[in-house]
PDB file of N, CA and C in Angstrom:
ATOM      1  N   MET F   3      24.260  12.508  -4.804  1.00  0.00           N
ATOM      2  CA  MET F   3      23.509  12.385  -6.045  1.00  0.00           C
ATOM      3  C   MET F   3      22.941  13.748  -6.420  1.00  0.00           C
ATOM      4  N   ASN F   4      22.997  14.037  -7.682  1.00  0.00           N
ATOM      5  CA  ASN F   4      22.494  15.305  -8.191  1.00  0.00           C
ATOM      6  C   ASN F   4      20.963  15.287  -8.173  1.00  0.00           C
ATOM      7  N   ARG F   5      20.359  16.158  -7.400  1.00  0.00           N
ATOM      8  CA  ARG F   5      18.894  16.196  -7.262  1.00  0.00           C
ATOM      9  C   ARG F   5      18.204  16.695  -8.534  1.00  0.00           C
ATOM     10  N   ASN F   6      18.920  17.402  -9.392  1.00  0.00           N
ATOM     11  CA  ASN F   6      18.319  17.942 -10.606  1.00  0.00           C
ATOM     12  C   ASN F   6      18.269  16.921 -11.736  1.00  0.00           C
ATOM     13  N   LYS F   7      19.003  15.835 -11.599  1.00  0.00           N
ATOM     14  CA  LYS F   7      19.042  14.825 -12.646  1.00  0.00           C
ATOM     15  C   LYS F   7      17.801  13.936 -12.539  1.00  0.00           C
ATOM     16  N   PRO F   8      17.056  13.779 -13.623  1.00  0.00           N
ATOM     17  CA  PRO F   8      15.857  12.936 -13.555  1.00  0.00           C
ATOM     18  C   PRO F   8      16.237  11.460 -13.397  1.00  0.00           C
ATOM     19  N   LEU F   9      15.320  10.695 -12.817  1.00  0.00           N
ATOM     20  CA  LEU F   9      15.545   9.265 -12.671  1.00  0.00           C
ATOM     21  C   LEU F   9      15.556   8.595 -14.041  1.00  0.00           C
ATOM     22  N   SER F  10      16.351   7.557 -14.153  1.00  0.00           N
ATOM     23  CA  SER F  10      16.343   6.772 -15.386  1.00  0.00           C
ATOM     24  C   SER F  10      14.996   6.051 -15.482  1.00  0.00           C
ATOM     25  N   PRO F  11      14.617   5.624 -16.672  1.00  0.00           N
ATOM     26  CA  PRO F  11      13.350   4.889 -16.793  1.00  0.00           C
ATOM     27  C   PRO F  11      13.308   3.654 -15.880  1.00  0.00           C
ATOM     28  N   TYR F  12      14.437   2.958 -15.746  1.00  0.00           N
ATOM     29  CA  TYR F  12      14.499   1.772 -14.879  1.00  0.00           C
ATOM     30  C   TYR F  12      14.267   2.155 -13.425  1.00  0.00           C
ATOM     31  N   ASN F  13      14.962   3.176 -12.957  1.00  0.00           N
ATOM     32  CA  ASN F  13      14.816   3.590 -11.561  1.00  0.00           C
ATOM     33  C   ASN F  13      13.417   4.120 -11.274  1.00  0.00           C
ATOM     34  N   SER F  14      12.845   4.816 -12.215  1.00  0.00           N
ATOM     35  CA  SER F  14      11.480   5.307 -12.055  1.00  0.00           C
ATOM     36  C   SER F  14      10.501   4.134 -11.967  1.00  0.00           C
ATOM     37  N   PHE F  15      10.689   3.140 -12.823  1.00  0.00           N
ATOM     38  CA  PHE F  15       9.854   1.936 -12.817  1.00  0.00           C
ATOM     39  C   PHE F  15       9.973   1.219 -11.479  1.00  0.00           C
ATOM     40  N   MET F  16      11.200   1.065 -10.993  1.00  0.00           N
ATOM     41  CA  MET F  16      11.435   0.402  -9.707  1.00  0.00           C
ATOM     42  C   MET F  16      10.791   1.185  -8.564  1.00  0.00           C
ATOM     43  N   LYS F  17      10.962   2.487  -8.577  1.00  0.00           N
ATOM     44  CA  LYS F  17      10.427   3.329  -7.504  1.00  0.00           C
ATOM     45  C   LYS F  17       8.906   3.214  -7.422  1.00  0.00           C
ATOM     46  N   PHE F  18       8.255   3.090  -8.566  1.00  0.00           N
ATOM     47  CA  PHE F  18       6.798   2.990  -8.596  1.00  0.00           C
ATOM     48  C   PHE F  18       6.308   1.578  -8.256  1.00  0.00           C
ATOM     49  N   ASN F  19       6.936   0.555  -8.846  1.00  0.00           N
ATOM     50  CA  ASN F  19       6.419  -0.812  -8.759  1.00  0.00           C
ATOM     51  C   ASN F  19       6.881  -1.618  -7.552  1.00  0.00           C
ATOM     52  N   LEU F  20       8.069  -1.359  -7.040  1.00  0.00           N
ATOM     53  CA  LEU F  20       8.565  -2.137  -5.904  1.00  0.00           C
ATOM     54  C   LEU F  20       7.646  -2.022  -4.684  1.00  0.00           C
ATOM     55  N   PRO F  21       7.206  -0.827  -4.311  1.00  0.00           N
ATOM     56  CA  PRO F  21       6.277  -0.743  -3.168  1.00  0.00           C
ATOM     57  C   PRO F  21       4.950  -1.476  -3.416  1.00  0.00           C
ATOM     58  N   LEU F  22       4.479  -1.474  -4.656  1.00  0.00           N
ATOM     59  CA  LEU F  22       3.230  -2.173  -4.973  1.00  0.00           C
ATOM     60  C   LEU F  22       3.385  -3.681  -4.789  1.00  0.00           C
ATOM     61  N   ILE F  23       4.489  -4.214  -5.269  1.00  0.00           N
ATOM     62  CA  ILE F  23       4.746  -5.649  -5.132  1.00  0.00           C
ATOM     63  C   ILE F  23       4.884  -6.017  -3.661  1.00  0.00           C
ATOM     64  N   LYS F  24       5.600  -5.184  -2.909  1.00  0.00           N
ATOM     65  CA  LYS F  24       5.789  -5.465  -1.484  1.00  0.00           C
ATOM     66  C   LYS F  24       4.471  -5.348  -0.715  1.00  0.00           C
ATOM     67  N   GLN F  25       3.626  -4.420  -1.119  1.00  0.00           N
ATOM     68  CA  GLN F  25       2.327  -4.246  -0.463  1.00  0.00           C
ATOM     69  C   GLN F  25       1.410  -5.443  -0.745  1.00  0.00           C
ATOM     70  N   ASN F  26       1.431  -5.918  -1.986  1.00  0.00           N
ATOM     71  CA  ASN F  26       0.574  -7.040  -2.368  1.00  0.00           C
ATOM     72  C   ASN F  26       1.125  -8.393  -1.929  1.00  0.00           C
ATOM     73  N   ASN F  27       2.411  -8.440  -1.577  1.00  0.00           N
ATOM     74  CA  ASN F  27       3.063  -9.675  -1.150  1.00  0.00           C
ATOM     75  C   ASN F  27       3.887  -9.393   0.097  1.00  0.00           C
ATOM     76  N   PRO F  28       3.247  -9.167   1.239  1.00  0.00           N
ATOM     77  CA  PRO F  28       3.974  -8.733   2.437  1.00  0.00           C
ATOM     78  C   PRO F  28       4.982  -9.753   2.971  1.00  0.00           C
ATOM     79  N   ASN F  29       4.832 -11.021   2.617  1.00  0.00           N
ATOM     80  CA  ASN F  29       5.769 -12.034   3.098  1.00  0.00           C
ATOM     81  C   ASN F  29       6.999 -12.182   2.207  1.00  0.00           C
ATOM     82  N   LEU F  30       7.017 -11.468   1.097  1.00  0.00           N
ATOM     83  CA  LEU F  30       8.134 -11.530   0.163  1.00  0.00           C
ATOM     84  C   LEU F  30       9.299 -10.709   0.699  1.00  0.00           C
ATOM     85  N   LYS F  31      10.489 -11.295   0.687  1.00  0.00           N
ATOM     86  CA  LYS F  31      11.682 -10.560   1.110  1.00  0.00           C
ATOM     87  C   LYS F  31      11.977  -9.471   0.087  1.00  0.00           C
ATOM     88  N   HIS F  32      12.718  -8.443   0.515  1.00  0.00           N
ATOM     89  CA  HIS F  32      13.015  -7.315  -0.370  1.00  0.00           C
ATOM     90  C   HIS F  32      13.724  -7.777  -1.641  1.00  0.00           C
ATOM     91  N   ASN F  33      14.741  -8.627  -1.485  1.00  0.00           N
ATOM     92  CA  ASN F  33      15.486  -9.046  -2.676  1.00  0.00           C
ATOM     93  C   ASN F  33      14.623  -9.890  -3.617  1.00  0.00           C
ATOM     94  N   GLU F  34      13.666 -10.634  -3.079  1.00  0.00           N
ATOM     95  CA  GLU F  34      12.752 -11.398  -3.927  1.00  0.00           C
ATOM     96  C   GLU F  34      11.788 -10.468  -4.661  1.00  0.00           C
ATOM     97  N   ALA F  35      11.290  -9.455  -3.968  1.00  0.00           N
ATOM     98  CA  ALA F  35      10.404  -8.471  -4.596  1.00  0.00           C
ATOM     99  C   ALA F  35      11.152  -7.715  -5.689  1.00  0.00           C
ATOM    100  N   PHE F  36      12.413  -7.403  -5.430  1.00  0.00           N
ATOM    101  CA  PHE F  36      13.242  -6.702  -6.410  1.00  0.00           C
ATOM    102  C   PHE F  36      13.380  -7.547  -7.679  1.00  0.00           C
ATOM    103  N   LYS F  37      13.572  -8.849  -7.511  1.00  0.00           N
ATOM    104  CA  LYS F  37      13.697  -9.743  -8.665  1.00  0.00           C
ATOM    105  C   LYS F  37      12.402  -9.788  -9.462  1.00  0.00           C
ATOM    106  N   VAL F  38      11.267  -9.792  -8.769  1.00  0.00           N
ATOM    107  CA  VAL F  38       9.966  -9.805  -9.443  1.00  0.00           C
ATOM    108  C   VAL F  38       9.810  -8.549 -10.299  1.00  0.00           C
ATOM    109  N   VAL F  39      10.137  -7.408  -9.730  1.00  0.00           N
ATOM    110  CA  VAL F  39       9.996  -6.147 -10.469  1.00  0.00           C
ATOM    111  C   VAL F  39      10.993  -6.098 -11.628  1.00  0.00           C
ATOM    112  N   ALA F  40      12.188  -6.625 -11.423  1.00  0.00           N
ATOM    113  CA  ALA F  40      13.176  -6.660 -12.505  1.00  0.00           C
ATOM    114  C   ALA F  40      12.664  -7.507 -13.671  1.00  0.00           C
ATOM    115  N   LEU F  41      12.005  -8.613 -13.378  1.00  0.00           N
ATOM    116  CA  LEU F  41      11.418  -9.432 -14.444  1.00  0.00           C
ATOM    117  C   LEU F  41      10.273  -8.701 -15.139  1.00  0.00           C
ATOM    118  N   MET F  42       9.512  -7.938 -14.378  1.00  0.00           N
ATOM    119  CA  MET F  42       8.442  -7.128 -14.969  1.00  0.00           C
ATOM    120  C   MET F  42       9.037  -6.094 -15.926  1.00  0.00           C
ATOM    121  N   TRP F  43      10.170  -5.506 -15.536  1.00  0.00           N
ATOM    122  CA  TRP F  43      10.837  -4.485 -16.342  1.00  0.00           C
ATOM    123  C   TRP F  43      11.263  -5.054 -17.692  1.00  0.00           C
ATOM    124  N   LYS F  44      11.677  -6.301 -17.689  1.00  0.00           N
ATOM    125  CA  LYS F  44      12.172  -6.937 -18.911  1.00  0.00           C
ATOM    126  C   LYS F  44      11.158  -6.845 -20.047  1.00  0.00           C
ATOM    127  N   ASP F  45       9.876  -7.006 -19.736  1.00  0.00           N
ATOM    128  CA  ASP F  45       8.827  -6.990 -20.760  1.00  0.00           C
ATOM    129  C   ASP F  45       7.971  -5.731 -20.739  1.00  0.00           C
ATOM    130  N   SER F  46       8.336  -4.776 -19.922  1.00  0.00           N
ATOM    131  CA  SER F  46       7.529  -3.573 -19.759  1.00  0.00           C
ATOM    132  C   SER F  46       7.615  -2.650 -20.977  1.00  0.00           C
ATOM    133  N   PRO F  47       6.496  -2.020 -21.338  1.00  0.00           N
ATOM    134  CA  PRO F  47       6.550  -1.012 -22.399  1.00  0.00           C
ATOM    135  C   PRO F  47       7.336   0.230 -21.973  1.00  0.00           C
ATOM    136  N   ASP F  48       7.582   0.393 -20.666  1.00  0.00           N
ATOM    137  CA  ASP F  48       8.390   1.511 -20.185  1.00  0.00           C
ATOM    138  C   ASP F  48       9.878   1.298 -20.447  1.00  0.00           C
ATOM    139  N   ASN F  49      10.260   0.071 -20.756  1.00  0.00           N
ATOM    140  CA  ASN F  49      11.656  -0.252 -21.021  1.00  0.00           C
ATOM    141  C   ASN F  49      11.997   0.173 -22.449  1.00  0.00           C
ATOM    142  N   PRO F  50      12.934   1.110 -22.607  1.00  0.00           N
ATOM    143  CA  PRO F  50      13.279   1.591 -23.953  1.00  0.00           C
ATOM    144  C   PRO F  50      13.802   0.486 -24.869  1.00  0.00           C
ATOM    145  N   LYS F  51      14.335  -0.580 -24.317  1.00  0.00           N
ATOM    146  CA  LYS F  51      14.856  -1.676 -25.138  1.00  0.00           C
ATOM    147  C   LYS F  51      13.739  -2.500 -25.772  1.00  0.00           C
ATOM    148  N   ASN F  52      12.509  -2.284 -25.347  1.00  0.00           N
ATOM    149  CA  ASN F  52      11.391  -3.035 -25.905  1.00  0.00           C
ATOM    150  C   ASN F  52      10.768  -2.365 -27.120  1.00  0.00           C
ATOM    151  N   PHE F  53      11.270  -1.205 -27.492  1.00  0.00           N
ATOM    152  CA  PHE F  53      10.761  -0.539 -28.686  1.00  0.00           C
ATOM    153  C   PHE F  53      11.464  -1.113 -29.901  1.00  0.00           C
ATOM    154  N   SER F  54      10.677  -1.554 -30.854  1.00  0.00           N
ATOM    155  CA  SER F  54      11.284  -2.048 -32.087  1.00  0.00           C
ATOM    156  C   SER F  54      11.578  -0.863 -32.989  1.00  0.00           C
ATOM    157  N   SER F  55      12.700  -0.931 -33.654  1.00  0.00           N
ATOM    158  CA  SER F  55      13.052   0.163 -34.563  1.00  0.00           C
ATOM    159  C   SER F  55      12.222   0.036 -35.830  1.00  0.00           C
ATOM    160  N   LEU F  56      11.673   1.160 -36.258  1.00  0.00           N
ATOM    161  CA  LEU F  56      10.795   1.157 -37.434  1.00  0.00           C
ATOM    162  C   LEU F  56      11.551   1.508 -38.675  1.00  0.00           C
TER     163      LEU F  56
END
């Protein structure tokens, strides 16, 4: 992987939020935590698809 390439907004969101979800829910399996964060991404203001065109 090219180290100079910035993370995509999705990957950046996952990198930040996945550890938080796992920390707050230690009994949650990794794939379950991943699904939770993916659902959070769907409605997140960080998701470029959530911007309405003006």
